Coordinates of C-alpha atoms in Angstrom, one line a residue:
X1 CA 0.0 0.0 0.0
X2 CA 2.8 2.4 -1.0
X3 CA 1.7 4.0 -4.2
X4 CA 4.2 6.1 -6.1
X5 CA 1.9 8.2 -8.0
X6 CA -1.4 10.1 -7.4
X7 CA -3.5 12.4 -9.5
X8 CA -3.9 16.1 -9.0
X9 CA -7.2 17.8 -9.1
X10 CA -6.6 19.0 -12.7
X11 CA -5.8 15.5 -13.9
X12 CA -2.0 16.2 -14.0
X13 CA 0.2 13.6 -12.5
X14 CA 1.9 14.3 -9.1
X15 CA 5.0 12.2 -8.7
X16 CA 5.0 11.1 -5.1
X17 CA 8.4 9.5 -5.4
X18 CA 11.9 10.9 -4.8
X19 CA 13.0 13.8 -6.9
X20 CA 9.7 14.3 -8.7
X21 CA 8.2 17.5 -10.1
X22 CA 5.1 18.6 -8.2
X23 CA 2.2 20.6 -9.6
X24 CA -0.7 22.2 -7.9
X25 CA -4.1 20.4 -8.3
X26 CA -6.1 23.6 -8.3
X27 CA -4.9 25.6 -11.4
X28 CA -2.7 28.0 -9.3
X29 CA 1.1 28.4 -9.5
X30 CA 3.1 26.2 -7.2
X31 CA 4.3 29.1 -5.1
X32 CA 1.0 30.9 -4.9
X33 CA 0.6 30.2 -1.3
X34 CA 4.1 31.5 -0.6
X35 CA 3.5 34.6 -2.7
X36 CA 0.2 35.4 -0.9
X37 CA 1.6 34.6 2.6
X38 CA 0.6 37.4 4.9
X39 CA -1.5 39.2 2.3
X40 CA -5.0 40.0 3.6
X41 CA -7.7 38.3 1.6
X42 CA -10.9 40.2 1.1
X43 CA -14.1 38.6 -0.3
X44 CA -14.4 39.4 -4.0
X45 CA -10.9 40.8 -4.2
X46 CA -9.4 40.0 -7.6
X47 CA -6.0 39.5 -6.0
X48 CA -7.3 37.0 -3.5
X49 CA -6.0 33.5 -4.0
X50 CA -8.2 30.5 -4.3
X51 CA -8.2 27.9 -1.6
X52 CA -6.9 24.5 -2.4
X53 CA -9.5 21.8 -2.5
X54 CA -10.0 18.1 -1.8
X55 CA -13.3 16.2 -2.1
X56 CA -14.6 13.1 -0.4
X57 CA -17.2 11.1 -2.3
X58 CA -18.7 7.8 -1.4
X59 CA -19.7 4.5 -3.1
X60 CA -23.1 4.9 -1.3
X61 CA -24.9 6.9 1.4
X62 CA -23.9 6.4 5.1
X63 CA -20.3 5.2 4.3
X64 CA -18.9 7.8 6.7
X65 CA -18.2 10.7 4.4
X66 CA -19.4 13.3 6.9
X67 CA -17.1 12.1 9.7
X68 CA -14.1 11.7 7.5
X69 CA -14.7 15.2 6.1
X70 CA -14.8 16.5 9.7
X71 CA -11.6 14.6 10.5
X72 CA -9.8 16.0 7.5
X73 CA -11.0 19.5 8.4
X74 CA -9.6 19.1 11.9
X75 CA -6.3 17.7 10.7
X76 CA -5.7 20.5 8.2
X77 CA -6.7 23.1 10.9
X78 CA -4.3 21.4 13.3
X79 CA -1.6 21.6 10.6
X80 CA -2.0 25.4 10.3
X81 CA -4.3 25.8 7.3
X82 CA -7.4 28.0 7.4
X83 CA -9.9 25.3 6.5
X84 CA -13.6 25.3 5.7
X85 CA -16.1 22.5 4.8
X86 CA -18.4 22.5 1.8
X87 CA -21.3 20.5 0.6
X88 CA -23.1 21.8 -2.4
X89 CA -26.5 20.2 -1.7
X90 CA -27.6 18.3 1.3
X91 CA -30.8 16.4 2.0
X92 CA -31.4 16.2 5.7
X93 CA -34.0 17.2 8.3
X94 CA -31.1 17.5 10.8
X95 CA -30.2 21.1 10.4
X96 CA -28.0 23.8 12.0
X97 CA -28.6 27.5 12.5
X98 CA -25.8 29.8 11.7
X99 CA -25.0 32.9 13.8
X100 CA -26.9 35.1 11.4
X101 CA -30.0 33.0 11.7
X102 CA -29.8 31.0 8.5
X103 CA -30.2 27.3 8.0
X104 CA -27.7 24.7 6.7
X105 CA -27.1 21.0 7.1
X106 CA -26.1 19.8 10.5
X107 CA -23.0 18.0 9.2
X108 CA -21.5 21.2 7.8
X109 CA -22.2 23.0 11.1
X110 CA -20.3 20.2 12.8
X111 CA -17.5 20.3 10.3
X112 CA -17.2 24.1 10.8
X113 CA -16.8 23.4 14.5
X114 CA -14.1 20.9 13.7
X115 CA -12.3 23.8 11.9
X116 CA -12.8 26.1 14.8
X117 CA -14.8 28.6 12.7
X118 CA -18.3 29.9 12.6
X119 CA -20.6 28.2 10.1
X120 CA -22.0 30.2 7.1
X121 CA -24.5 29.4 4.4
X122 CA -21.6 29.3 1.9
X123 CA -20.7 25.9 3.4
X124 CA -24.0 24.4 2.4
X125 CA -25.8 26.6 -0.1
X126 CA -28.6 24.1 -0.9
X127 CA -30.5 22.2 1.8
X128 CA -33.4 19.9 0.9
X129 CA -35.6 19.0 3.9
X130 CA -38.1 16.2 3.0
X131 CA -41.6 17.0 4.1
X132 CA -43.7 14.4 2.3
X133 CA -43.0 11.6 -0.1
X134 CA -41.4 13.1 -3.3
X135 CA -41.5 16.6 -1.8
X136 CA -39.0 18.7 0.0
X137 CA -38.6 22.2 1.3
X138 CA -35.7 23.8 -0.6
X139 CA -33.5 26.1 1.5
X140 CA -31.2 28.2 -0.6
X141 CA -28.4 30.2 1.0
X142 CA -30.0 29.6 4.3
X143 CA -33.5 30.8 3.4
X144 CA -36.6 28.7 2.4
X145 CA -37.3 29.0 -1.2
X146 CA -40.5 26.9 -1.1
X147 CA -41.7 23.3 -1.2
X148 CA -41.2 21.5 -4.4
X149 CA -41.9 18.1 -5.9
X150 CA -38.8 16.2 -6.9
X151 CA -39.5 16.6 -10.7
X152 CA -40.3 20.3 -10.4
X153 CA -37.1 20.9 -8.5
X154 CA -35.0 19.1 -11.0
X155 CA -36.6 20.7 -14.1
X156 CA -37.2 24.3 -12.9
X157 CA -35.0 25.0 -9.8
X158 CA -31.8 23.1 -10.3
X159 CA -30.2 25.7 -12.6
X160 CA -30.7 28.4 -10.0
X161 CA -29.4 26.0 -7.4
X162 CA -26.3 25.3 -9.4
X163 CA -25.6 29.0 -9.8
X164 CA -25.9 29.4 -6.0
X165 CA -23.5 26.5 -5.4
X166 CA -20.8 28.0 -7.7
X167 CA -21.1 31.5 -6.2
X168 CA -21.0 30.1 -2.6
X169 CA -17.9 28.0 -3.5
X170 CA -16.1 31.0 -5.0
X171 CA -16.8 33.1 -1.9
X172 CA -15.6 30.3 0.4
X173 CA -12.4 29.7 -1.6
X174 CA -11.5 33.4 -1.5
X175 CA -11.5 33.3 2.3
X176 CA -9.6 30.1 3.2
X177 CA -6.4 28.2 2.5
X178 CA -8.2 24.8 2.1
X179 CA -11.8 23.7 1.4
X180 CA -12.8 20.1 2.1
X181 CA -15.8 19.1 0.0
X182 CA -18.2 16.4 0.7
X183 CA -20.3 14.6 -1.9
X184 CA -23.7 13.0 -1.4
X185 CA -24.7 9.4 -2.0
X186 CA -22.8 8.0 -4.9
X187 CA -21.3 9.7 -8.0
X188 CA -22.3 6.7 -10.1
X189 CA -26.1 7.3 -10.1
X190 CA -26.7 7.2 -13.8
X191 CA -30.1 8.7 -13.6
X192 CA -28.8 11.8 -11.7
X193 CA -25.6 12.5 -13.6
X194 CA -27.1 15.0 -16.1
X195 CA -28.3 17.1 -13.2
X196 CA -25.5 16.6 -10.7
X197 CA -24.5 19.6 -8.7
X198 CA -23.1 17.8 -5.6
X199 CA -20.6 15.1 -6.7
X200 CA -18.5 15.2 -9.8
X201 CA -19.9 18.5 -11.1
X202 CA -19.0 20.1 -7.8
X203 CA -15.6 18.6 -8.0
X204 CA -15.2 20.2 -11.5
X205 CA -16.3 23.6 -10.2
X206 CA -13.8 23.3 -7.4
X207 CA -11.2 21.6 -9.5
X208 CA -10.9 19.2 -6.7
X209 CA -9.2 15.8 -6.6
X210 CA -11.6 13.1 -5.3
X211 CA -11.0 10.5 -2.6
X212 CA -13.6 7.7 -2.9
X213 CA -14.8 6.3 0.4
X214 CA -16.3 2.8 0.8
X215 CA -17.8 1.1 3.8
X216 CA -16.4 -2.4 4.3
X217 CA -18.8 -3.1 7.2
X218 CA -21.8 -3.4 4.9
X219 CA -20.0 -6.0 2.7
X220 CA -19.0 -6.0 -1.0
X221 CA -16.4 -3.3 -0.6
X222 CA -14.3 -4.2 -3.6
X223 CA -17.3 -4.6 -5.8
X224 CA -18.6 -1.2 -4.7
X225 CA -15.4 0.5 -5.5
X226 CA -14.7 -1.2 -8.8
X227 CA -18.3 -0.8 -9.8
X228 CA -18.3 2.9 -9.0
X229 CA -15.1 3.4 -11.0
X230 CA -16.5 1.5 -14.0
X231 CA -19.6 3.7 -14.1
X232 CA -17.7 7.0 -14.0
X233 CA -16.8 8.8 -17.2
X234 CA -13.1 8.7 -18.1
X235 CA -12.3 12.2 -16.9
X236 CA -14.1 11.5 -13.7
X237 CA -12.0 8.4 -13.1
X238 CA -8.9 10.5 -13.7
X239 CA -10.1 12.9 -11.0
X240 CA -10.2 10.1 -8.4
X241 CA -6.8 10.2 -6.6
X242 CA -7.4 7.2 -4.3
X243 CA -9.6 5.2 -2.0
X244 CA -10.3 5.1 1.7
X245 CA -11.9 1.9 3.1
X246 CA -13.9 2.8 6.2
X247 CA -15.4 1.0 9.2
X248 CA -13.0 -1.9 9.1
X249 CA -13.0 -4.5 11.9
X250 CA -10.3 -7.1 12.1
X251 CA -6.7 -7.7 11.1
X252 CA -5.7 -5.4 8.2
X253 CA -3.0 -7.8 7.1
X254 CA -5.7 -10.3 6.1
X255 CA -7.1 -7.6 3.9
X256 CA -3.8 -6.8 2.1
X257 CA -4.3 -9.2 -0.8
X258 CA -7.5 -7.5 -1.6
X259 CA -5.9 -4.1 -1.4
X260 CA -3.1 -5.2 -3.7
X261 CA -5.6 -6.5 -6.2
X262 CA -7.7 -3.3 -6.0
X263 CA -4.7 -1.1 -6.7
X264 CA -3.7 -3.2 -9.6
X265 CA -7.2 -3.4 -11.0
X266 CA -7.9 0.3 -10.8
X267 CA -4.5 1.9 -11.0
X268 CA -5.4 4.0 -8.0
X269 CA -3.8 3.8 -4.5
X270 CA -5.6 2.8 -1.3
X271 CA -4.9 5.8 0.9
X272 CA -6.0 4.2 4.1
X273 CA -8.1 1.6 5.8
X274 CA -9.8 3.2 8.8
X275 CA -10.8 0.9 11.6
X276 CA -14.3 1.1 13.1
X277 CA -14.3 3.9 15.8
X278 CA -17.1 3.1 18.3
X279 CA -18.7 5.8 20.3
X280 CA -16.9 8.6 18.4
X281 CA -19.0 11.2 20.3
X282 CA -19.9 13.3 17.3
X283 CA -23.3 13.9 15.9
X284 CA -24.6 12.1 12.8
X285 CA -26.5 13.8 10.0
X286 CA -28.6 10.9 8.7
X287 CA -31.4 9.3 10.6
X288 CA -30.1 6.0 9.0
X289 CA -27.4 6.2 11.7
X290 CA -29.9 6.1 14.6
X291 CA -29.8 2.8 16.4
X292 CA -32.3 0.3 15.1
X293 CA -35.5 0.2 17.1
X294 CA -35.5 -2.8 19.4
X295 CA -37.3 -4.0 22.5
X296 CA -34.8 -3.5 25.3
X297 CA -35.3 -4.0 29.0
X298 CA -35.1 -0.8 31.1
X299 CA -31.6 -0.2 32.3
X300 CA -30.0 -1.5 29.0
X301 CA -27.0 0.7 28.4
X302 CA -25.8 1.9 25.1
X303 CA -22.5 2.8 26.7
X304 CA -21.4 0.1 29.2
X305 CA -20.2 1.5 32.5
X306 CA -16.6 1.4 33.5
X307 CA -15.6 -0.9 36.3
X308 CA -14.8 2.2 38.4
X309 CA -18.3 3.6 37.8
X310 CA -19.9 0.2 38.6
X311 CA -18.3 0.3 42.0
X312 CA -20.0 3.6 42.8
X313 CA -23.6 2.8 44.1
X314 CA -25.1 5.9 42.5
X315 CA -24.2 4.7 39.0
X316 CA -25.9 1.3 39.5
X317 CA -29.3 3.1 39.2
X318 CA -29.9 3.9 35.5
X319 CA -32.7 5.9 34.1
X320 CA -34.6 4.5 31.1
X321 CA -35.2 7.4 28.7
X322 CA -37.1 6.7 25.5
X323 CA -37.3 8.8 22.3
X324 CA -40.2 8.4 20.0
X325 CA -38.7 7.5 16.6
X326 CA -40.8 9.6 14.2
X327 CA -40.8 8.8 10.5
X328 CA -40.0 12.5 9.8
X329 CA -37.8 13.0 12.8
X330 CA -35.7 16.2 12.7
X331 CA -32.7 17.4 14.7
X332 CA -32.3 14.1 16.5
X333 CA -28.9 15.4 17.6
X334 CA -30.9 17.1 20.5
X335 CA -30.5 13.7 22.2
X336 CA -26.7 13.3 21.7
X337 CA -25.6 14.6 25.2
X338 CA -27.5 11.7 26.9
X339 CA -25.1 9.3 25.3
X340 CA -22.4 10.6 27.7
X341 CA -24.5 10.4 30.8
X342 CA -23.6 7.2 32.6
X343 CA -26.9 7.0 34.5
X344 CA -29.0 7.1 31.3
X345 CA -30.1 4.3 28.9
X346 CA -31.4 6.0 25.8
X347 CA -33.7 4.0 23.6
X348 CA -35.5 4.8 20.3
X349 CA -39.1 3.4 20.1
X350 CA -41.5 3.1 17.2
X351 CA -43.8 0.3 18.4
X352 CA -45.8 -0.1 21.6
X353 CA -44.1 -3.5 22.3
X354 CA -40.9 -1.6 22.9
X355 CA -42.3 0.8 25.4
X356 CA -41.5 -1.0 28.6
X357 CA -41.7 1.2 31.8
X358 CA -39.7 4.3 30.9
X359 CA -38.7 6.8 33.5
X360 CA -38.9 9.7 30.9
X361 CA -40.1 10.2 27.4
X362 CA -38.8 12.7 24.8
X363 CA -40.9 13.6 21.7
X364 CA -38.4 15.0 19.3
X365 CA -38.6 17.4 16.4
X366 CA -40.5 16.6 13.2
X367 CA -40.5 18.0 9.7
X368 CA -44.2 17.1 9.3
X369 CA -45.9 17.3 12.6
X370 CA -49.4 16.3 11.5
X371 CA -48.1 13.3 9.6
X372 CA -45.9 12.1 12.5
X373 CA -48.8 12.6 14.9
X374 CA -50.9 10.4 12.6
X375 CA -48.2 7.8 12.8
X376 CA -48.1 7.9 16.6
X377 CA -51.9 7.3 16.7
X378 CA -51.9 4.5 14.1
X379 CA -49.0 2.8 15.9
X380 CA -50.7 3.0 19.3
X381 CA -47.9 5.1 20.7
X382 CA -50.1 8.2 21.2
X383 CA -52.2 6.2 23.7
X384 CA -49.0 5.0 25.4
X385 CA -47.8 8.6 25.6
X386 CA -51.1 9.9 26.9
X387 CA -51.2 7.3 29.6
X388 CA -47.6 8.1 30.6
X389 CA -48.4 11.8 30.9
X390 CA -51.7 11.1 32.7
X391 CA -49.9 9.2 35.4
X392 CA -47.4 11.9 36.0
X393 CA -44.6 10.5 33.8
X394 CA -41.7 12.8 33.0
X395 CA -42.1 14.0 29.4
X396 CA -40.5 16.6 27.2
X397 CA -41.5 17.8 23.7
X398 CA -39.0 19.6 21.5
X399 CA -40.1 21.8 18.6
X400 CA -42.4 19.5 16.5
X401 CA -42.8 17.3 19.6
X402 CA -43.9 20.3 21.6
X403 CA -46.3 21.3 18.8
X404 CA -48.0 17.9 19.1
X405 CA -49.0 18.8 22.7
X406 CA -51.4 21.5 21.3
X407 CA -55.2 21.2 21.1
X408 CA -55.2 21.8 17.4
X409 CA -52.8 22.0 14.5
X410 CA -53.9 24.6 12.0
X411 CA -52.4 24.7 8.5
X412 CA -54.6 27.0 6.4
X413 CA -52.0 27.4 3.6
X414 CA -50.9 23.8 3.5
X415 CA -47.4 24.6 4.6
X416 CA -46.8 21.2 6.1
X417 CA -49.9 19.2 5.5
X418 CA -52.9 18.9 3.2
X419 CA -55.1 18.9 6.4
X420 CA -56.2 22.4 7.2
X421 CA -57.0 21.4 10.7
X422 CA -56.1 18.3 12.8
X423 CA -56.3 17.4 16.4
X424 CA -53.3 17.6 18.6
X425 CA -52.7 15.6 21.8
X426 CA -54.5 18.2 23.9
X427 CA -51.8 18.4 26.6
X428 CA -51.6 22.2 26.8
X429 CA -54.2 25.0 26.2
X430 CA -52.8 26.2 22.9
X431 CA -53.2 25.9 19.2
X432 CA -50.4 25.7 16.6
X433 CA -50.7 27.8 13.4
X434 CA -48.4 27.0 10.5
X435 CA -47.4 29.9 8.3
X436 CA -45.2 30.7 5.4
X437 CA -42.6 32.5 7.5
X438 CA -39.9 30.2 9.0
X439 CA -38.3 31.2 12.2
X440 CA -34.6 30.3 12.4
X441 CA -32.7 32.0 15.2
X442 CA -30.2 31.3 17.9
X443 CA -31.6 32.1 21.3
X444 CA -30.6 32.2 24.9
X445 CA -32.2 32.8 28.3
X446 CA -33.0 31.1 31.6
X447 CA -35.0 28.0 32.5
X448 CA -37.2 28.0 35.7
X449 CA -39.6 25.2 36.5
X450 CA -40.8 23.8 39.8
X451 CA -39.2 20.5 40.7
X452 CA -36.3 21.0 38.3
X453 CA -34.4 24.3 38.9
X454 CA -34.4 28.1 39.0
X455 CA -32.8 30.5 36.6
X456 CA -30.7 27.9 34.8
X457 CA -28.8 29.5 31.9
X458 CA -29.6 28.0 28.5
X459 CA -28.9 28.6 24.9
X460 CA -30.0 26.9 21.7
X461 CA -31.7 27.6 18.4
X462 CA -35.2 27.6 16.9
X463 CA -36.3 26.3 13.5
X464 CA -40.0 26.2 13.0
X465 CA -42.9 27.4 10.9
X466 CA -45.5 26.9 13.5
X467 CA -46.5 29.6 16.0
X468 CA -48.3 29.2 19.3
X469 CA -51.7 30.7 20.1
X470 CA -52.4 30.2 23.8
X471 CA -56.0 29.6 24.7
X472 CA -55.6 29.9 28.5
X473 CA -53.1 30.4 31.2
X474 CA -50.1 28.1 31.2
X475 CA -46.7 27.9 33.0
X476 CA -43.7 28.8 30.8
X477 CA -40.4 27.1 31.5
X478 CA -38.2 29.6 29.6
X479 CA -37.6 33.3 29.5
X480 CA -35.6 34.3 26.5
X481 CA -33.5 37.4 25.7
X482 CA -33.1 40.7 27.4
X483 CA -36.8 41.1 27.5
X484 CA -37.3 37.8 29.3
X485 CA -39.9 36.7 26.8
X486 CA -41.9 33.6 28.0
X487 CA -41.4 30.5 25.8
X488 CA -42.7 27.0 25.9
X489 CA -45.4 25.4 28.1
X490 CA -45.3 23.2 31.2
X491 CA -47.5 21.4 33.7
X492 CA -47.6 22.9 37.1
X493 CA -45.5 20.1 38.7
X494 CA -42.9 20.4 36.0
X495 CA -43.1 16.8 34.9
X496 CA -44.3 17.6 31.4
X497 CA -43.0 20.5 29.4
X498 CA -42.2 21.5 25.9
X499 CA -40.2 24.1 24.0
X500 CA -39.2 25.3 20.6
X501 CA -35.6 25.4 21.6
X502 CA -33.4 22.8 19.9
X503 CA -30.2 22.0 21.7
X504 CA -32.0 22.5 25.1
X505 CA -30.3 19.4 26.5
X506 CA -26.8 20.5 25.3
X507 CA -26.9 22.8 28.3
X508 CA -25.1 20.8 31.0
X509 CA -26.7 22.4 34.0
X510 CA -30.3 22.0 32.8
X511 CA -29.7 18.4 31.5
X512 CA -28.3 17.3 34.9
X513 CA -31.0 19.2 36.8
X514 CA -33.7 17.4 34.8
X515 CA -32.1 14.0 35.2
X516 CA -31.7 14.5 38.9
X517 CA -35.3 15.6 39.2
X518 CA -36.3 12.3 37.6
X519 CA -33.9 10.4 39.9
X520 CA -35.2 12.1 43.0
X521 CA -38.8 11.3 42.0
X522 CA -37.8 7.6 42.2
X523 CA -36.1 8.1 45.5
X524 CA -32.6 8.0 44.1
X525 CA -29.8 10.3 45.1
X526 CA -28.8 13.1 42.6
X527 CA -25.5 13.0 40.7
X528 CA -23.0 15.8 40.3
X529 CA -22.6 17.4 36.9
X530 CA -19.7 15.8 35.0
X531 CA -17.6 17.0 32.1
X532 CA -19.3 19.6 29.9
X533 CA -20.7 18.4 26.6
X534 CA -18.6 21.0 24.7
X535 CA -15.4 19.7 26.3
X536 CA -16.3 16.2 25.4
X537 CA -17.1 17.3 21.8
X538 CA -13.7 19.1 21.4
X539 CA -12.0 15.9 22.7
X540 CA -14.0 13.9 20.2
X541 CA -12.8 16.0 17.3
X542 CA -9.2 15.5 18.4
X543 CA -9.7 11.8 18.9
X544 CA -11.3 11.4 15.5
X545 CA -8.4 13.3 13.9
X546 CA -5.8 11.2 15.6
X547 CA -7.6 8.0 14.6
X548 CA -7.7 9.0 10.9
X549 CA -4.1 10.3 10.9
X550 CA -3.0 7.0 12.2
X551 CA -4.6 5.0 9.4
X552 CA -4.7 7.4 6.3
X553 CA -1.9 8.7 4.3
X554 CA -2.7 12.4 5.0
X555 CA 0.5 13.7 3.3
X556 CA -0.5 12.1 0.0
X557 CA -4.0 13.6 0.3
X558 CA -2.4 17.0 0.9
X559 CA -0.2 16.6 -2.1
X560 CA -3.1 15.7 -4.3
X561 CA -4.8 18.9 -3.2
X562 CA -1.7 21.0 -3.7
X563 CA -1.3 21.7 0.0
X564 CA 2.1 21.7 1.6
X565 CA 4.0 22.1 -1.7
X566 CA 5.6 25.4 -0.6
X567 CA 7.1 23.6 2.4
X568 CA 9.1 21.5 0.0
X569 CA 10.8 24.4 -1.8

């Protein structure tokens, strides 16, 4: 696995052996980075240099592109390059709000965090948020453009989307040293090639060499790589500079004959075999990555306790927290912090047989509240939830889940549903009215609720098109902003509450206060707050970067992108 030659982003050979001549893979002179060193770059300035680029594409969805992109972003940042992520078009209901109140895919927000920079809409100019079968809300440059059927989008909106992608990429490249691009799905989808703006077309616009990522855990890794390469056009195959085999389990020496065959068969190097990294601690973008629904006894742990923790009596008492797995679930990363709480077993439930006897229930966000509420009723989960709340069970609704607690869901303009009016669960005295204006905003304030805590500082973000109309008096768990504006709704005893705030449980103080309230209601002792979620996340980025560095030839990837050449002069 010691290739002597890799391809640059413009198809020119880069001799990786001794004494070779190196060329940039991004149509800029070899010494451009040296010439521009120390020169301020202003957006739109003709003198501004273009960032070098590298792109990760996959043989399929969910092969680990997003995490490997985050790892490469972190590595390049650690190595001193001003680095930014980019994904031309993303399809996900798991989104992220930028500091200026715009919306992008969650993965690009996470990757920006890996770079240590604020996320902008230039990192993900097109976001598709599925609402119904064959229909998505199109978010362009962070702002909703409208809901479109798939065919209408492809035939009438895609040209505009492609222009937005090129403009965003140009702006991004004018501000950074390196841009790490992520593809979507597979570049070998024949039916999509003529309208591609996210895989090989994006690589052309960025003049980026492509690393092809394959998931060995799902099987057929050599067939998936060779098949993908066979289906690419000749110039696209030339753009591929090598392969990364991801999610490997076992002895890599036993894989070596296959790697040797693959390199001989394709003429491309294997740049790394990345072992499976369990519990990496970073959020996933795709709901496909959520654990499969399964009936598990209360107390089942996703993260086994350490021997040291088991010796502590407090940790032997584990809370069973379930999350309703909605078909149109959105922003499921709201639950990520619970994975690090050693007194929590987090389960996803989509059938009454999996319900068990939970200590707490979370109803997450939804991209189609009326549809997901119909699912809960048809599946029998709405009855389970009502019984749980009726007997004083601890319950939280977040955004769409909170909206389900209303008396009625009103959608006069068909923003989310064809139903103008549908019944909510009737938990709180309020109606939800869906309108054409989408609220996307970062928010902060304090949380105060009997039985949980007083004036706990919180911050998060809101993404919703529904607005609350209260029909009577109701407790409000949150006060937001300098004006202490009331937000959310709650039962008097604090056991059931809801909020529009995504990321509410990323606030360490509130999360531990809520868990301790549940513990104390069971007669269990409270636990002290542990390491902050933000600290754990920063450590997770470094751990991921170290893991990938150890198993991927990063220097060859840099050379393919034209990075680091000035250091060899």
